[in-house]
Amino acid sequence: MKNIISINIKNLRKLNKYTQKQLAELLGVAQTTIANYENGIRIPDAEMLQKMADLFDISLDYLLGREERDSNMRDEGQLIGVYGTELENKENLYKDYLTFLLEGNSKAARELVIEYFEKGLPMGFIYFDIFEKALKEIGSLWESGKIDVWQEHFISEVTLDTMREVKAREKRKKHKSHSVIGVTAGPEQHNIGLKMVLDMLEIEGWNTVYLGSNVPVGSLIKAIDTEKPSLVAISVTMEYHMESARFMIQAIKDKFKESAPKIIIGGGAFNNNPKLWKTTGADEFSSNTDDMLELMEES
Ligand code: B12
């Protein structure tokens, strides 16, 4: 069974970019021994632990898990990292995540994220500093012709799967009375950003109904009638889907009049023109979850 030592050994090996075979050679043991350490089948003896601590340049205490965070650390944002101090190099984790995905290794990408989550990396960091950064980097790689659209699809799907896993492991805050329906503007396929926003609200205790892309306006109206959300969140990435957003918003206002839920809009389409949202008829605009939560608390 996996334990803190086995997890630390695997993380340190990956961070130092060794294969199991390379690490085995450096430590003078068989590759199966390393595999057994990482799977928790064998525990290294004192001499081997010291060798590893020296090789990875970390304290023996960290390797043994004696500097492991306690359960409150995630909330306080205090992280014990792979070097036994504050989590170093966490800013570059998105690059490792991306490298695994570009190699087609979704298993390693997923494991990297889950292991760091279990070590205390907050869900917000994983979403916005690993997934979001990796996805934006993918956009640049696609634009410069270095990757094909199928890779964009693959990475999007693995990210959505991993998001589900992280969210399932995260503690929910006390239930709040707020509720939100999230939808993209008509055929707008870019829906990961919206999903991230709704997942964060769910963790904050909101009741969320995530509908994704291609929802017919008539059906959205029915969803609002049934769910009676306090908020409808609409996401637009491509400017040419703005008209769909306008149409959606007008239909909601026409149908529900003064009892219409508040409508908030956001997404990449507003990055270069922050005033554009005013032409959509939405009640509010926000570029991220924190600002959105603040806006909701003020109202
Ligand atoms: C993944 C991706 C795809 C995936 C989408 C999968 C999915 N399920 O979402 C697929 C492969 C389907 C796709 C398709 C296309 N894509 Co694309 N795609 C991307 C990529 C790489 C990442 C998008 C993403 O998820 N970003 C990460 C999220 C977290 O960021 P975000 O969306 O901005 O969301 C954050 C905030 O904006 C905010 N937010 C978002 N919505 C909302 C809503 C509210 C209410 C609030 C408060 C906040 C909020 O919170 C989020 C978290 O911080 C981008 C590159 C980029 N720079 O973004 C290109 C990009 C968006 N795509 C682009 C293009 C051109 C296309 C295609 C035309 C061609 C293609 N590449 O396949 C098609 C068009 C599809 C369509 N009809 O809509 C261009 C758009 C250029 C433009 N602005 O016009 C980009 C920028 C790539 C590029 N560099 O050129 N794409």
CSV table of C-alpha atoms and ligand atoms in Angstrom, one decimal:
chain,number,residue,atom,x,y,z
A,1,MET,CA,0.0,0.0,0.0
A,2,LYS,CA,1.2,3.5,-0.8
A,3,ASN,CA,2.6,5.6,2.0
A,4,ILE,CA,4.1,9.0,2.4
A,5,ILE,CA,7.7,7.6,1.8
A,6,SER,CA,6.6,5.8,-1.4
A,7,ILE,CA,4.8,8.9,-2.7
A,8,ASN,CA,7.8,11.2,-1.9
A,9,ILE,CA,10.2,8.9,-3.7
A,10,LYS,CA,8.0,8.8,-6.8
A,11,ASN,CA,7.5,12.6,-6.8
A,12,LEU,CA,11.2,13.3,-6.2
A,13,ARG,CA,12.2,10.9,-9.0
A,14,LYS,CA,9.8,12.6,-11.4
A,15,LEU,CA,10.9,16.1,-10.4
A,16,ASN,CA,14.5,15.1,-11.0
A,17,LYS,CA,13.5,13.6,-14.3
A,18,TYR,CA,14.8,10.1,-13.7
A,19,THR,CA,13.3,7.0,-15.0
A,20,GLN,CA,13.0,4.2,-12.4
A,21,LYS,CA,15.9,2.5,-14.3
A,22,GLN,CA,18.2,5.6,-14.0
A,23,LEU,CA,17.4,6.0,-10.3
A,24,ALA,CA,18.1,2.3,-9.7
A,25,GLU,CA,21.5,2.6,-11.3
A,26,LEU,CA,22.4,5.7,-9.3
A,27,LEU,CA,21.4,3.9,-6.1
A,28,GLY,CA,22.9,0.6,-7.0
A,29,VAL,CA,19.7,-1.5,-6.8
A,30,ALA,CA,17.5,-3.2,-9.3
A,31,GLN,CA,14.7,-1.3,-11.1
A,32,THR,CA,12.1,-3.6,-9.4
A,33,THR,CA,13.3,-2.4,-6.0
A,34,ILE,CA,12.5,1.2,-7.0
A,35,ALA,CA,9.1,0.1,-8.3
A,36,ASN,CA,8.5,-1.7,-5.0
A,37,TYR,CA,9.5,1.4,-3.0
A,38,GLU,CA,7.1,3.6,-5.1
A,39,ASN,CA,4.2,1.1,-4.7
A,40,GLY,CA,4.8,0.8,-0.9
A,41,ILE,CA,5.6,-2.9,-1.2
A,42,ARG,CA,9.1,-2.3,0.3
A,43,ILE,CA,10.4,0.4,2.6
A,44,PRO,CA,14.0,1.5,2.0
A,45,ASP,CA,16.4,0.8,4.9
A,46,ALA,CA,18.2,3.7,6.8
A,47,GLU,CA,21.2,3.6,4.6
A,48,MET,CA,19.1,3.7,1.4
A,49,LEU,CA,17.0,6.6,2.7
A,50,GLN,CA,20.1,8.6,3.5
A,51,LYS,CA,21.5,7.9,-0.1
A,52,MET,CA,18.2,9.1,-1.5
A,53,ALA,CA,18.1,12.3,0.6
A,54,ASP,CA,21.7,13.1,-0.5
A,55,LEU,CA,20.9,12.4,-4.1
A,56,PHE,CA,17.7,14.5,-4.2
A,57,ASP,CA,19.3,17.1,-1.9
A,58,ILE,CA,16.5,17.1,0.6
A,59,SER,CA,16.2,16.5,4.4
A,60,LEU,CA,15.8,13.0,5.7
A,61,ASP,CA,12.8,14.3,7.7
A,62,TYR,CA,10.9,15.2,4.6
A,63,LEU,CA,11.6,11.9,2.9
A,64,LEU,CA,10.2,10.2,6.0
A,65,GLY,CA,7.1,12.4,6.0
A,66,ARG,CA,7.9,14.0,9.3
A,67,GLU,CA,7.5,17.4,7.8
A,68,GLU,CA,4.1,16.5,6.2
A,69,ARG,CA,1.5,19.2,6.5
A,70,ASP,CA,-1.4,18.7,8.9
A,71,SER,CA,-5.0,18.8,7.7
A,72,ASN,CA,-5.4,22.5,8.3
A,73,MET,CA,-2.6,23.5,6.0
A,74,ARG,CA,-4.6,23.4,2.8
A,75,ASP,CA,-6.9,26.1,4.2
A,76,GLU,CA,-4.1,28.2,5.4
A,77,GLY,CA,-2.3,27.9,2.1
A,78,GLN,CA,0.8,26.6,3.8
A,79,LEU,CA,2.3,23.9,1.7
A,80,ILE,CA,5.1,21.5,2.5
A,81,GLY,CA,6.7,20.6,-0.7
A,82,VAL,CA,8.9,18.1,-2.3
A,83,TYR,CA,12.0,19.8,-0.9
A,84,GLY,CA,10.7,19.7,2.7
A,85,THR,CA,10.1,23.4,2.8
A,86,GLU,CA,7.5,25.6,1.2
A,87,LEU,CA,6.4,24.0,-2.1
A,88,GLU,CA,9.1,25.1,-4.5
A,89,ASN,CA,8.8,25.1,-8.2
A,90,LYS,CA,5.0,24.9,-8.0
A,91,GLU,CA,4.9,27.7,-10.6
A,92,ASN,CA,6.3,25.3,-13.1
A,93,LEU,CA,4.0,22.4,-12.5
A,94,TYR,CA,1.8,23.3,-15.5
A,95,LYS,CA,4.8,22.7,-17.7
A,96,ASP,CA,5.3,19.2,-16.3
A,97,TYR,CA,1.5,18.6,-16.7
A,98,LEU,CA,1.7,19.8,-20.3
A,99,THR,CA,4.8,17.8,-21.2
A,100,PHE,CA,3.1,14.6,-20.1
A,101,LEU,CA,0.0,15.4,-22.1
A,102,LEU,CA,2.0,16.3,-25.2
A,103,GLU,CA,3.7,12.9,-24.9
A,104,GLY,CA,0.1,11.4,-24.8
A,105,ASN,CA,0.7,10.2,-21.2
A,106,SER,CA,-2.6,11.2,-19.6
A,107,LYS,CA,-2.0,8.8,-16.7
A,108,ALA,CA,1.2,10.6,-15.6
A,109,ALA,CA,-0.5,14.0,-16.1
A,110,ARG,CA,-3.4,12.9,-13.9
A,111,GLU,CA,-1.1,11.3,-11.3
A,112,LEU,CA,1.0,14.4,-11.0
A,113,VAL,CA,-2.0,16.6,-10.3
A,114,ILE,CA,-3.6,14.2,-7.8
A,115,GLU,CA,-0.4,13.7,-5.9
A,116,TYR,CA,0.2,17.4,-5.5
A,117,PHE,CA,-3.5,17.9,-4.5
A,118,GLU,CA,-3.0,15.2,-1.8
A,119,LYS,CA,0.1,17.0,-0.6
A,120,GLY,CA,-2.0,20.1,-0.1
A,121,LEU,CA,-1.9,22.1,-3.3
A,122,PRO,CA,-5.3,24.0,-3.2
A,123,MET,CA,-7.9,23.3,-5.9
A,124,GLY,CA,-7.8,26.9,-7.0
A,125,PHE,CA,-4.1,26.6,-7.7
A,126,ILE,CA,-4.6,23.4,-9.6
A,127,TYR,CA,-7.4,24.9,-11.7
A,128,PHE,CA,-5.9,28.3,-12.5
A,129,ASP,CA,-2.2,27.8,-12.2
A,130,ILE,CA,-1.9,24.4,-13.7
A,131,PHE,CA,-4.9,23.7,-16.0
A,132,GLU,CA,-5.6,27.2,-17.2
A,133,LYS,CA,-1.9,28.0,-17.8
A,134,ALA,CA,-1.4,24.7,-19.6
A,135,LEU,CA,-4.5,25.3,-21.8
A,136,LYS,CA,-3.4,28.8,-22.7
A,137,GLU,CA,0.1,27.5,-23.6
A,138,ILE,CA,-1.7,24.9,-25.9
A,139,GLY,CA,-3.4,27.8,-27.6
A,140,SER,CA,-0.1,29.4,-28.4
A,141,LEU,CA,1.3,26.0,-29.7
A,142,TRP,CA,-1.7,25.6,-31.9
A,143,GLU,CA,-1.5,29.1,-33.2
A,144,SER,CA,2.2,28.6,-34.2
A,145,GLY,CA,1.4,25.4,-35.9
A,146,LYS,CA,3.3,23.2,-33.5
A,147,ILE,CA,0.4,21.0,-32.5
A,148,ASP,CA,-2.8,19.9,-34.2
A,149,VAL,CA,-6.4,20.4,-33.2
A,150,TRP,CA,-6.7,16.7,-32.1
A,151,GLN,CA,-4.1,17.4,-29.4
A,152,GLU,CA,-6.2,20.4,-28.2
A,153,HIS,CA,-9.2,18.1,-28.0
A,154,PHE,CA,-7.2,15.4,-26.1
A,155,ILE,CA,-5.8,17.8,-23.6
A,156,SER,CA,-9.2,19.4,-23.0
A,157,GLU,CA,-10.8,16.0,-22.3
A,158,VAL,CA,-8.0,14.8,-20.0
A,159,THR,CA,-8.2,18.2,-18.1
A,160,LEU,CA,-12.0,17.9,-17.8
A,161,ASP,CA,-11.6,14.3,-16.4
A,162,THR,CA,-8.9,15.4,-13.9
A,163,MET,CA,-11.0,18.4,-12.8
A,164,ARG,CA,-13.8,16.0,-11.9
A,165,GLU,CA,-11.3,13.9,-9.9
A,166,VAL,CA,-9.9,16.9,-8.0
A,167,LYS,CA,-13.4,18.3,-7.3
A,168,ALA,CA,-14.6,15.0,-6.0
A,169,ARG,CA,-11.8,15.0,-3.5
A,170,GLU,CA,-12.2,18.6,-2.3
A,171,LYS,CA,-14.2,19.4,0.9
A,172,ARG,CA,-17.3,21.5,0.4
A,173,LYS,CA,-18.0,24.6,2.4
A,174,LYS,CA,-21.3,24.9,4.3
A,175,HIS,CA,-24.3,24.9,1.9
A,176,LYS,CA,-25.3,28.4,0.8
A,177,SER,CA,-28.7,29.5,-0.5
A,178,HIS,CA,-27.1,30.9,-3.8
A,179,SER,CA,-27.7,28.9,-7.0
A,180,VAL,CA,-26.3,29.3,-10.5
A,181,ILE,CA,-27.0,27.9,-14.0
A,182,GLY,CA,-23.9,28.0,-16.2
A,183,VAL,CA,-24.1,27.9,-20.0
A,184,THR,CA,-21.9,29.0,-22.9
A,185,ALA,CA,-23.2,31.4,-25.6
A,186,GLY,CA,-25.0,29.1,-28.1
A,187,PRO,CA,-22.5,27.1,-30.1
A,188,GLU,CA,-19.5,28.4,-28.2
A,189,GLN,CA,-17.5,25.2,-27.6
A,190,HIS,CA,-15.0,26.7,-25.1
A,191,ASN,CA,-16.6,25.6,-21.8
A,192,ILE,CA,-13.7,24.6,-19.5
A,193,GLY,CA,-13.4,28.1,-18.1
A,194,LEU,CA,-17.1,28.2,-17.2
A,195,LYS,CA,-16.9,24.7,-15.7
A,196,MET,CA,-13.9,25.9,-13.5
A,197,VAL,CA,-15.9,28.9,-12.3
A,198,LEU,CA,-19.0,26.7,-11.4
A,199,ASP,CA,-16.8,24.0,-9.7
A,200,MET,CA,-15.3,26.7,-7.5
A,201,LEU,CA,-18.7,28.0,-6.6
A,202,GLU,CA,-19.8,24.5,-5.8
A,203,ILE,CA,-16.9,24.1,-3.4
A,204,GLU,CA,-18.0,27.4,-1.9
A,205,GLY,CA,-21.3,25.8,-1.1
A,206,TRP,CA,-23.4,27.1,-4.0
A,207,ASN,CA,-26.0,24.9,-5.8
A,208,THR,CA,-24.7,24.7,-9.4
A,209,VAL,CA,-26.3,23.5,-12.6
A,210,TYR,CA,-23.7,23.3,-15.3
A,211,LEU,CA,-25.2,22.9,-18.8
A,212,GLY,CA,-22.2,23.4,-21.0
A,213,SER,CA,-22.5,24.3,-24.7
A,214,ASN,CA,-25.2,24.2,-27.4
A,215,VAL,CA,-28.1,24.6,-25.1
A,216,PRO,CA,-31.2,25.8,-27.1
A,217,VAL,CA,-32.5,29.1,-25.7
A,218,GLY,CA,-36.0,27.6,-25.2
A,219,SER,CA,-34.5,24.9,-23.1
A,220,LEU,CA,-32.4,27.3,-21.1
A,221,ILE,CA,-35.6,29.2,-20.3
A,222,LYS,CA,-37.2,25.9,-19.1
A,223,ALA,CA,-34.1,25.2,-16.9
A,224,ILE,CA,-34.4,28.6,-15.3
A,225,ASP,CA,-38.2,28.1,-14.7
A,226,THR,CA,-37.5,24.8,-13.0
A,227,GLU,CA,-34.4,25.5,-11.1
A,228,LYS,CA,-35.1,29.2,-10.2
A,229,PRO,CA,-31.4,30.1,-9.9
A,230,SER,CA,-30.3,33.4,-8.3
A,231,LEU,CA,-27.7,33.7,-11.1
A,232,VAL,CA,-27.2,32.7,-14.7
A,233,ALA,CA,-23.5,32.7,-15.8
A,234,ILE,CA,-22.7,32.9,-19.5
A,235,SER,CA,-19.3,32.4,-21.0
A,236,VAL,CA,-18.1,33.7,-24.4
A,237,THR,CA,-14.6,33.1,-25.8
A,238,MET,CA,-15.0,33.8,-29.5
A,239,GLU,CA,-16.3,37.2,-30.3
A,240,TYR,CA,-18.4,35.8,-33.1
A,241,HIS,CA,-20.6,34.1,-30.5
A,242,MET,CA,-21.4,37.4,-28.9
A,243,GLU,CA,-24.7,37.6,-30.8
A,244,SER,CA,-25.8,34.3,-29.3
A,245,ALA,CA,-25.1,35.7,-25.9
A,246,ARG,CA,-27.2,38.8,-26.6
A,247,PHE,CA,-30.0,36.6,-27.9
A,248,MET,CA,-29.9,34.4,-24.8
A,249,ILE,CA,-29.9,37.3,-22.4
A,250,GLN,CA,-32.8,39.1,-24.2
A,251,ALA,CA,-34.9,35.9,-24.2
A,252,ILE,CA,-34.3,35.5,-20.4
A,253,LYS,CA,-35.3,39.1,-19.7
A,254,ASP,CA,-38.3,39.0,-22.0
A,255,LYS,CA,-39.6,35.8,-20.4
A,256,PHE,CA,-39.0,36.5,-16.7
A,257,LYS,CA,-39.1,40.4,-16.7
A,258,GLU,CA,-38.5,41.8,-13.2
A,259,SER,CA,-38.2,38.4,-11.7
A,260,ALA,CA,-35.4,37.4,-14.1
A,261,PRO,CA,-32.3,36.0,-12.3
A,262,LYS,CA,-29.2,38.2,-12.3
A,263,ILE,CA,-27.1,37.5,-15.4
A,264,ILE,CA,-23.3,37.6,-15.3
A,265,ILE,CA,-21.1,37.2,-18.3
A,266,GLY,CA,-17.4,36.4,-18.6
A,267,GLY,CA,-14.8,34.7,-20.8
A,268,GLY,CA,-11.9,35.3,-23.1
A,269,ALA,CA,-13.9,37.3,-25.6
A,270,PHE,CA,-13.7,40.3,-23.2
A,271,ASN,CA,-10.0,40.2,-22.6
A,272,ASN,CA,-9.1,42.9,-25.2
A,273,ASN,CA,-12.3,45.0,-24.7
A,274,PRO,CA,-13.5,45.1,-21.1
A,275,LYS,CA,-16.4,47.4,-22.0
A,276,LEU,CA,-17.8,45.0,-24.7
A,277,TRP,CA,-19.9,43.2,-22.1
A,278,LYS,CA,-22.2,46.2,-21.7
A,279,THR,CA,-23.5,45.6,-25.2
A,280,THR,CA,-24.7,42.1,-24.3
A,281,GLY,CA,-27.5,43.2,-21.9
A,282,ALA,CA,-25.9,41.2,-19.0
A,283,ASP,CA,-26.2,42.7,-15.5
A,284,GLU,CA,-22.6,42.1,-14.5
A,285,PHE,CA,-19.3,41.2,-15.9
A,286,SER,CA,-16.5,39.4,-14.2
A,287,SER,CA,-13.2,38.0,-15.4
A,288,ASN,CA,-12.7,35.5,-12.6
A,289,THR,CA,-14.3,33.5,-9.7
A,290,ASP,CA,-12.9,35.7,-6.9
A,291,ASP,CA,-14.2,38.9,-8.4
A,292,MET,CA,-17.5,37.2,-9.1
A,293,LEU,CA,-17.9,36.0,-5.5
A,294,GLU,CA,-17.2,39.5,-4.3
A,295,LEU,CA,-19.8,41.0,-6.7
A,296,MET,CA,-22.4,38.5,-5.5
A,297,GLU,CA,-21.7,39.3,-1.9
A,298,GLU,CA,-22.1,43.0,-2.5
A,299,SER,CA,-25.5,42.5,-4.2
B,1,B12,C1,-9.1,24.1,-25.3
B,1,B12,C2,-9.4,25.0,-26.5
B,1,B12,C3,-10.3,24.5,-27.5
B,1,B12,C4,-11.1,23.3,-27.2
B,1,B12,C5,-12.3,23.6,-26.3
B,1,B12,C6,-12.7,22.4,-25.4
B,1,B12,C7,-13.6,22.8,-24.3
B,1,B12,N1,-14.4,21.8,-23.9
B,1,B12,O1,-13.7,23.9,-23.8
B,1,B12,C8,-11.6,22.9,-28.7
B,1,B12,C9,-10.5,22.0,-29.3
B,1,B12,C10,-12.9,22.3,-28.8
B,1,B12,C11,-11.4,24.3,-29.3
B,1,B12,C12,-12.0,24.6,-30.5
B,1,B12,C13,-11.8,25.8,-31.2
B,1,B12,N2,-10.9,26.8,-30.9
B,1,B12,CO1,-10.0,26.9,-29.2
B,1,B12,N3,-8.9,27.0,-27.7
B,1,B12,C14,-8.7,26.2,-26.7
B,1,B12,C15,-7.6,26.8,-25.8
B,1,B12,C16,-6.4,26.1,-26.1
B,1,B12,C17,-7.9,26.8,-24.3
B,1,B12,C18,-9.2,27.4,-23.9
B,1,B12,C19,-9.4,27.2,-22.4
B,1,B12,O2,-10.0,26.2,-21.9
B,1,B12,N4,-8.7,28.1,-21.7
B,1,B12,C20,-8.6,27.9,-20.2
B,1,B12,C21,-9.8,28.5,-19.5
B,1,B12,C22,-9.7,28.2,-18.0
B,1,B12,O3,-9.7,30.0,-19.7
B,1,B12,P1,-10.9,30.9,-20.1
B,1,B12,O4,-11.8,30.2,-21.0
B,1,B12,O5,-10.4,32.2,-20.5
B,1,B12,O6,-11.7,31.0,-18.7
B,1,B12,C23,-11.3,31.7,-17.6
B,1,B12,C24,-11.8,33.2,-17.6
B,1,B12,O7,-12.0,33.7,-18.9
B,1,B12,C25,-13.0,33.1,-16.8
B,1,B12,N5,-14.3,32.8,-17.4
B,1,B12,C26,-14.6,32.1,-18.5
B,1,B12,N6,-15.9,32.1,-18.7
B,1,B12,C27,-16.5,32.8,-17.7
B,1,B12,C28,-17.8,33.1,-17.3
B,1,B12,C29,-18.1,33.8,-16.2
B,1,B12,C30,-19.5,34.1,-15.9
B,1,B12,C31,-17.1,34.3,-15.4
B,1,B12,C32,-17.3,35.1,-14.2
B,1,B12,C33,-15.7,34.1,-15.7
B,1,B12,C34,-15.5,33.3,-16.8
B,1,B12,O8,-12.7,32.1,-15.8
B,1,B12,C35,-11.9,31.1,-16.4
B,1,B12,C36,-10.9,30.7,-15.3
B,1,B12,O9,-10.0,31.7,-15.0
B,1,B12,C37,-7.6,28.3,-26.3
B,1,B12,C38,-6.3,29.1,-26.0
B,1,B12,C39,-6.5,30.2,-25.0
B,1,B12,N7,-5.6,31.1,-25.0
B,1,B12,O10,-7.4,30.2,-24.2
B,1,B12,C40,-8.0,28.2,-27.7
B,1,B12,C41,-8.7,29.3,-28.5
B,1,B12,C42,-9.7,29.9,-27.5
B,1,B12,N8,-9.4,28.6,-29.6
B,1,B12,C43,-9.4,29.2,-30.6
B,1,B12,C44,-9.9,28.8,-31.9
B,1,B12,C45,-9.6,29.6,-33.1
B,1,B12,C46,-10.7,27.6,-31.9
B,1,B12,C47,-11.3,27.0,-33.2
B,1,B12,C48,-12.0,28.0,-34.2
B,1,B12,C49,-10.3,26.2,-34.0
B,1,B12,C50,-9.6,25.2,-33.1
B,1,B12,N9,-8.5,25.6,-32.5
B,1,B12,O11,-10.0,24.1,-33.1
B,1,B12,C51,-12.4,26.1,-32.6
B,1,B12,C52,-13.7,26.8,-32.4
B,1,B12,C53,-14.7,26.1,-31.5
B,1,B12,C54,-16.0,26.8,-31.3
B,1,B12,N10,-17.0,26.7,-32.3
B,1,B12,O12,-16.3,27.5,-30.3
B,1,B12,C55,-8.7,30.6,-30.5
B,1,B12,C56,-9.7,31.7,-30.4
B,1,B12,C57,-9.2,33.0,-31.1
B,1,B12,C58,-10.3,34.1,-30.9
B,1,B12,N11,-10.3,34.8,-29.8
B,1,B12,O13,-11.0,34.3,-31.8
B,1,B12,C59,-7.8,30.3,-29.2
B,1,B12,C60,-7.5,31.6,-28.4
B,1,B12,C61,-6.5,29.7,-29.7
B,1,B12,C62,-5.6,30.7,-30.4
B,1,B12,N12,-4.5,31.0,-29.7
B,1,B12,O14,-5.8,31.1,-31.4
B,1,B12,N13,-10.6,25.1,-28.7
